[in-house]
CSV table of C-alpha atoms in Angstrom, one decimal:
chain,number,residue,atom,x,y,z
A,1,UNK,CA,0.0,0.0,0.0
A,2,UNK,CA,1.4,3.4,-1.0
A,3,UNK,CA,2.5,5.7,1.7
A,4,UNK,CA,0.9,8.7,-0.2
A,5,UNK,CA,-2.1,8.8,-2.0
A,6,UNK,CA,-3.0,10.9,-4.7
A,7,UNK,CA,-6.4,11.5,-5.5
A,8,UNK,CA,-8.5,14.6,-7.2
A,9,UNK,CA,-9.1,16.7,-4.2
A,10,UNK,CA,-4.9,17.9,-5.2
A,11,UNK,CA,-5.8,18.3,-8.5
A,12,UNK,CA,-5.2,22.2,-9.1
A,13,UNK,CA,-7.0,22.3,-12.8
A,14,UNK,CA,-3.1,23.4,-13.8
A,15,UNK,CA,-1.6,20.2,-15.7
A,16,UNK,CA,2.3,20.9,-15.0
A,17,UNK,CA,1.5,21.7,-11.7
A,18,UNK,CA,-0.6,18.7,-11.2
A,19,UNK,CA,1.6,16.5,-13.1
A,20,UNK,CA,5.3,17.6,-10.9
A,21,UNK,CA,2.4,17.1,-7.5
A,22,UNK,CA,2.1,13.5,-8.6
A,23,UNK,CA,5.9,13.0,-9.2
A,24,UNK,CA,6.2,14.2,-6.0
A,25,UNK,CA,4.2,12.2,-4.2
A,26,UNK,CA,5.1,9.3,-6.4
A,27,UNK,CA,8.9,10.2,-5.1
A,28,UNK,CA,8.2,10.3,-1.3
A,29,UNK,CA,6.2,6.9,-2.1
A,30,UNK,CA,9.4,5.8,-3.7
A,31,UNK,CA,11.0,6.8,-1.0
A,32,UNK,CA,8.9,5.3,1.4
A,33,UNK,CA,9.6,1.9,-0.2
A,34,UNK,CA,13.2,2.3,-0.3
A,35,UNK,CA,12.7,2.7,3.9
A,36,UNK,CA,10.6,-0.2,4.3
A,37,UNK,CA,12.6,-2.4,2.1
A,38,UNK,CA,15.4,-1.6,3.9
A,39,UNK,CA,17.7,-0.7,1.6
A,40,UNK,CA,21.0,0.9,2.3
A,41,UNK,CA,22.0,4.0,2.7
A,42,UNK,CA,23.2,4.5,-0.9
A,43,UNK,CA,20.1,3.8,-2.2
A,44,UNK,CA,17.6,5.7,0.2
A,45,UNK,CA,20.8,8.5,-0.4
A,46,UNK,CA,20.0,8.4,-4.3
A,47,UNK,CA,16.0,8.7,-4.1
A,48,UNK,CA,16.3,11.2,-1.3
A,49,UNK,CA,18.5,13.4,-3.6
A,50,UNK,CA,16.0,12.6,-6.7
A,51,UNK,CA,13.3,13.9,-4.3
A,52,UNK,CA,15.4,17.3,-3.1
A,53,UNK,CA,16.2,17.9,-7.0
A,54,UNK,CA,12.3,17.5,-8.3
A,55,UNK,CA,11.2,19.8,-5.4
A,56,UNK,CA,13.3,22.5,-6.2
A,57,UNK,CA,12.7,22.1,-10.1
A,58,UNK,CA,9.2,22.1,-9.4
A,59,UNK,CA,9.5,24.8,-6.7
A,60,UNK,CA,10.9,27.4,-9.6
A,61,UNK,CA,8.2,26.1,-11.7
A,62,UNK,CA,5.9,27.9,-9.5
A,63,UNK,CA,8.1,30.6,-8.9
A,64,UNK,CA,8.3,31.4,-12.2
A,65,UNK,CA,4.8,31.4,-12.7
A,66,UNK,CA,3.8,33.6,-9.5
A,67,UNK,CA,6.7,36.0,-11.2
A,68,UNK,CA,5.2,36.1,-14.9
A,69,UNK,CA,1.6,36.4,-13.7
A,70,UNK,CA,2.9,39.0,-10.8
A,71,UNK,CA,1.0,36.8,-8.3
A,72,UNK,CA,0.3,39.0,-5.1
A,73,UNK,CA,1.2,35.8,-2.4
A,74,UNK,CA,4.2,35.0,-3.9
A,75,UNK,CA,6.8,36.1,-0.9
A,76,UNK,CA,4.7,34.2,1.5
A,77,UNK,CA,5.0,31.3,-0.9
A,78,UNK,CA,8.5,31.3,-1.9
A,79,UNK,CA,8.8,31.5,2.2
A,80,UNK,CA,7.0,28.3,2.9
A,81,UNK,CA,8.9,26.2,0.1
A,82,UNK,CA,12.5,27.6,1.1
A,83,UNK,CA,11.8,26.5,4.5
A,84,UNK,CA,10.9,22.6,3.7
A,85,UNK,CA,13.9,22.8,1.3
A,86,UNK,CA,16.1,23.6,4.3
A,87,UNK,CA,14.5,21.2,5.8
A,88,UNK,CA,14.6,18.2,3.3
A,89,UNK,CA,18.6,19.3,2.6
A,90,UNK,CA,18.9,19.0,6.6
A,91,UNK,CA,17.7,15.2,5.6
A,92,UNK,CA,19.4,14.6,3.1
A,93,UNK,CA,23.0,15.9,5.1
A,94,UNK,CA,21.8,13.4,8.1
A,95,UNK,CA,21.6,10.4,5.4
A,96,UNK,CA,24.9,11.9,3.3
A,97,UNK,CA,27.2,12.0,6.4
A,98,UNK,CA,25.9,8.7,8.1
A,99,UNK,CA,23.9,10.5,10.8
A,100,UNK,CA,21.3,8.7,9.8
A,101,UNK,CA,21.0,5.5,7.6
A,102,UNK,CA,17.6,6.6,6.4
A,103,UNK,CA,14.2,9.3,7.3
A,104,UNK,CA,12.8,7.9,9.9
A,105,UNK,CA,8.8,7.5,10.2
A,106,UNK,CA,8.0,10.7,11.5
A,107,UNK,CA,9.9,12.5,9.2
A,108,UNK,CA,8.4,10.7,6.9
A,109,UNK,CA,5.0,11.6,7.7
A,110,UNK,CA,6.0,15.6,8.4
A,111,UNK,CA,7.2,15.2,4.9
A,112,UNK,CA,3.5,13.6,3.8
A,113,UNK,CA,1.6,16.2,5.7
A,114,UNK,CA,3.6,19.7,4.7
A,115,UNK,CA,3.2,18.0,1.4
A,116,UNK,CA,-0.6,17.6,1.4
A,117,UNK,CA,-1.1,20.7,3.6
A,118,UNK,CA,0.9,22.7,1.2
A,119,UNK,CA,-1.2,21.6,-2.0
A,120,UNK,CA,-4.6,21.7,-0.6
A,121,UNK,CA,-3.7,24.8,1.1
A,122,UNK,CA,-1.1,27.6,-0.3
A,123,UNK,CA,-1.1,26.0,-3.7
A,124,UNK,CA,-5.1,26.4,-4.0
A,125,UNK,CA,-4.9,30.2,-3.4
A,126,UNK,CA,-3.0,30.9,-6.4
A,127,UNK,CA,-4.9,28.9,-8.9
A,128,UNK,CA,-8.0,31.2,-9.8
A,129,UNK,CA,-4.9,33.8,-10.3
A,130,UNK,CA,-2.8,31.7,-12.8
A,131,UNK,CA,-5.8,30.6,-14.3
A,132,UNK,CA,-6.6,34.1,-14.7
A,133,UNK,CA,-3.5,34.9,-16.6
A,134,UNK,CA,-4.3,32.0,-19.0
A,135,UNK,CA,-2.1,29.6,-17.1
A,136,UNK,CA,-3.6,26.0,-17.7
């Protein structure tokens, strides 16, 4: 059973955006698996950087939009994904210097619910506005 799961109460109505949100949770999934498996720390290491790289490529994605469309919340945004990149990198140092052989559970599900929180939340408020620039 998968850790995450995506259904249409994420969907934004914005198919890039809604197509990186399901890589994303298909990567902490992933990720998930690699845990539970037990697989060493190489492995979990590799996914875990997979997942930091597809956040912040999905992260400008935004950005970029919010900046095009001069999106009014965009500080408060950029704000809240800055801090879970900290975050994640702090992660991904832990399992890089042997800290930590993997996430452990609870990161794990603070990772699921900033995830979910963030899309049903902070990413909802800018939709009508991107959509109102033409943004689909």
């Amino acid at each position: 059973m998968a850790f995450m799961v995506w259904n249409d109460r994420l969907m934004t109505g914005i198919a890039a955006i809604d197509n990186d949100h399901q890589k994303l949770v298909g990567m902490v999934n992933a990720l998930y698996e690699a845990i539970q498996a037990g697989n060493g720390r190489e492995e979990v290491q590799q996914v875990l950087d997979d997942l930091v790289d597809y956040t912040r490529f999905h992260f400008g994605r935004e950005e970029a939009l919010f900046t095009h469309t001069r999106y009014a919340g965009q500080r408060q945004h950029k704000a809240e994904h800055d801090g879970m990149v900290v975050w994640v990198e702090g992660i991904r140092k832990r399992v890089e210097e042997g800290t930590a052989v993997a996430p452990s559970l609870e990161v794990m599900n603070h990772l699921k619910d900033w995830l979910f929180d963030h899309i049903l939340g902070s990413d909802q408020r800018y939709v009508e506005h991107l959509m109102a620039a033409g943004v689909r």
